[in-house]
Coordinates of C-alpha atoms in Angstrom, one line a residue:
X19 CA -14.9 4.9 11.1
X20 CA -12.4 4.6 8.3
X21 CA -11.4 1.1 7.3
X22 CA -8.9 -0.3 4.8
X23 CA -9.4 -3.7 3.3
X24 CA -6.7 -5.3 1.3
X25 CA -6.8 -8.2 -1.1
X26 CA -4.6 -9.9 -3.7
X27 CA -1.9 -11.6 -1.7
X28 CA -1.0 -15.0 -2.9
X29 CA 1.7 -17.6 -3.5
X30 CA 3.5 -16.9 -6.8
X31 CA 6.7 -18.2 -8.5
X32 CA 9.7 -16.0 -8.9
X33 CA 9.4 -13.8 -12.0
X34 CA 5.6 -13.7 -11.6
X35 CA 3.3 -10.9 -11.0
X36 CA 0.6 -9.9 -8.4
X37 CA -1.7 -7.0 -8.0
X38 CA -2.7 -5.9 -4.5
X39 CA -5.8 -3.8 -3.8
X40 CA -6.7 -1.6 -0.9
X41 CA -10.2 -0.3 -0.6
X42 CA -11.0 2.6 1.8
X43 CA -14.4 3.0 3.3
X44 CA -16.0 5.2 5.9
X45 CA -16.7 8.9 6.3
X46 CA -13.8 11.1 5.4
X47 CA -13.0 14.4 3.8
X48 CA -9.8 13.7 1.9
X49 CA -7.2 11.0 1.4
X50 CA -3.8 12.8 1.5
X51 CA -1.8 9.8 0.5
X52 CA -1.8 6.1 0.4
X53 CA 1.1 3.7 0.8
X54 CA 2.1 0.1 0.9
X55 CA 4.4 -1.3 3.5
X56 CA 5.8 -4.8 4.0
X57 CA 7.1 -6.7 7.0
X58 CA 8.9 -10.0 7.5
X59 CA 9.2 -11.6 10.9
X60 CA 12.0 -10.1 13.0
X61 CA 12.3 -7.0 10.9
X62 CA 10.8 -3.6 10.9
X63 CA 7.9 -2.7 8.7
X64 CA 9.4 -0.9 5.6
X65 CA 7.9 1.5 3.1
X66 CA 7.4 -0.1 -0.3
X67 CA 5.6 2.7 -2.2
X68 CA 3.6 5.9 -1.5
X69 CA 1.4 8.0 -3.7
X70 CA 0.2 11.4 -2.8
X71 CA -3.2 12.6 -4.0
X72 CA -2.5 14.7 -7.0
X73 CA 1.2 14.5 -6.3
X74 CA 4.3 12.4 -6.6
X75 CA 5.0 8.7 -6.0
X76 CA 7.9 7.3 -4.0
X77 CA 9.4 3.8 -4.2
X78 CA 11.8 1.8 -2.2
X79 CA 15.0 1.3 -4.1
X80 CA 14.5 -2.4 -4.0
X81 CA 11.2 -2.2 -6.0
X82 CA 11.9 0.6 -8.4
X83 CA 11.1 -0.5 -12.0
X84 CA 9.2 -3.6 -10.8
X85 CA 6.4 -2.2 -8.7
X86 CA 3.8 0.5 -9.5
X87 CA 1.4 2.2 -7.1
X88 CA -1.7 4.2 -8.2
X89 CA -5.1 5.1 -6.9
X90 CA -8.6 5.3 -8.3
X91 CA -10.3 8.3 -6.8
X92 CA -13.8 7.2 -7.7
X93 CA -13.6 4.0 -5.7
X94 CA -11.1 5.1 -3.1
X95 CA -8.9 2.2 -4.0
X96 CA -5.1 1.9 -4.1
X97 CA -3.3 -0.7 -6.1
X98 CA 0.2 -2.1 -6.1
X99 CA 1.2 -3.9 -9.3
X100 CA 4.2 -6.1 -8.5
X101 CA 6.1 -7.5 -11.5
X102 CA 9.2 -9.7 -11.7
X103 CA 8.7 -10.8 -8.1
X104 CA 11.6 -12.3 -6.2
X105 CA 11.8 -14.5 -3.1
X106 CA 13.0 -11.4 -1.1
X107 CA 9.7 -9.8 -1.8
X108 CA 8.0 -12.3 0.4
X109 CA 6.3 -10.5 3.3
X110 CA 3.0 -9.4 4.7
X111 CA 2.0 -6.3 2.8
X112 CA 0.1 -3.6 4.6
X113 CA -2.0 -0.8 3.2
X114 CA -1.6 2.6 4.8
X115 CA -3.6 5.8 4.4
X116 CA -3.3 9.3 5.7
X117 CA -6.8 10.7 5.9
X118 CA -8.4 14.0 6.8
X119 CA -11.8 13.5 8.4
X120 CA -12.7 17.2 8.1
X121 CA -11.8 20.1 5.9
X122 CA -9.9 21.8 8.7
X123 CA -8.2 19.6 11.2
X124 CA -5.5 17.0 11.7
X125 CA -5.0 13.9 9.5
X126 CA -5.0 10.4 10.8
X127 CA -3.1 7.2 9.9
X128 CA -5.1 4.1 9.1
X129 CA -3.8 0.6 8.4
X130 CA -5.2 -2.5 6.7
X131 CA -5.0 -6.0 8.2
X132 CA -2.2 -7.1 5.9
X133 CA -2.1 -9.6 3.1
X134 CA 0.5 -12.3 2.7
X135 CA 2.7 -12.4 -0.5
X136 CA 4.9 -15.4 -0.8
X137 CA 7.3 -15.8 -3.7
X138 CA 8.8 -19.2 -4.3
X139 CA 11.9 -20.2 -6.4

């Protein structure tokens, strides 16, 4: 069973920085991409950033130039470096992975449990 475990959420003042981590464990063949989403109460979960294995990265317009996503293949860990945080970045951040369990077969979506990021004025 593939599991994603996030860490790094915290309370930070506006203008500050945080780094989120997402560790993938379990039996798998390949991680196709990893992503970070965020959600605030009453709103839909939105994509923050996505990184494809050996491929491009995508960012939401609202975080471009402030957030950076990358992965460490050796540890199957994804990171989200968040700089110059603003109150509107306050949300629960979820890690997401698209994983192939076998060489030939479908991929599956997995989610972490979420980590709270709160940015105060």
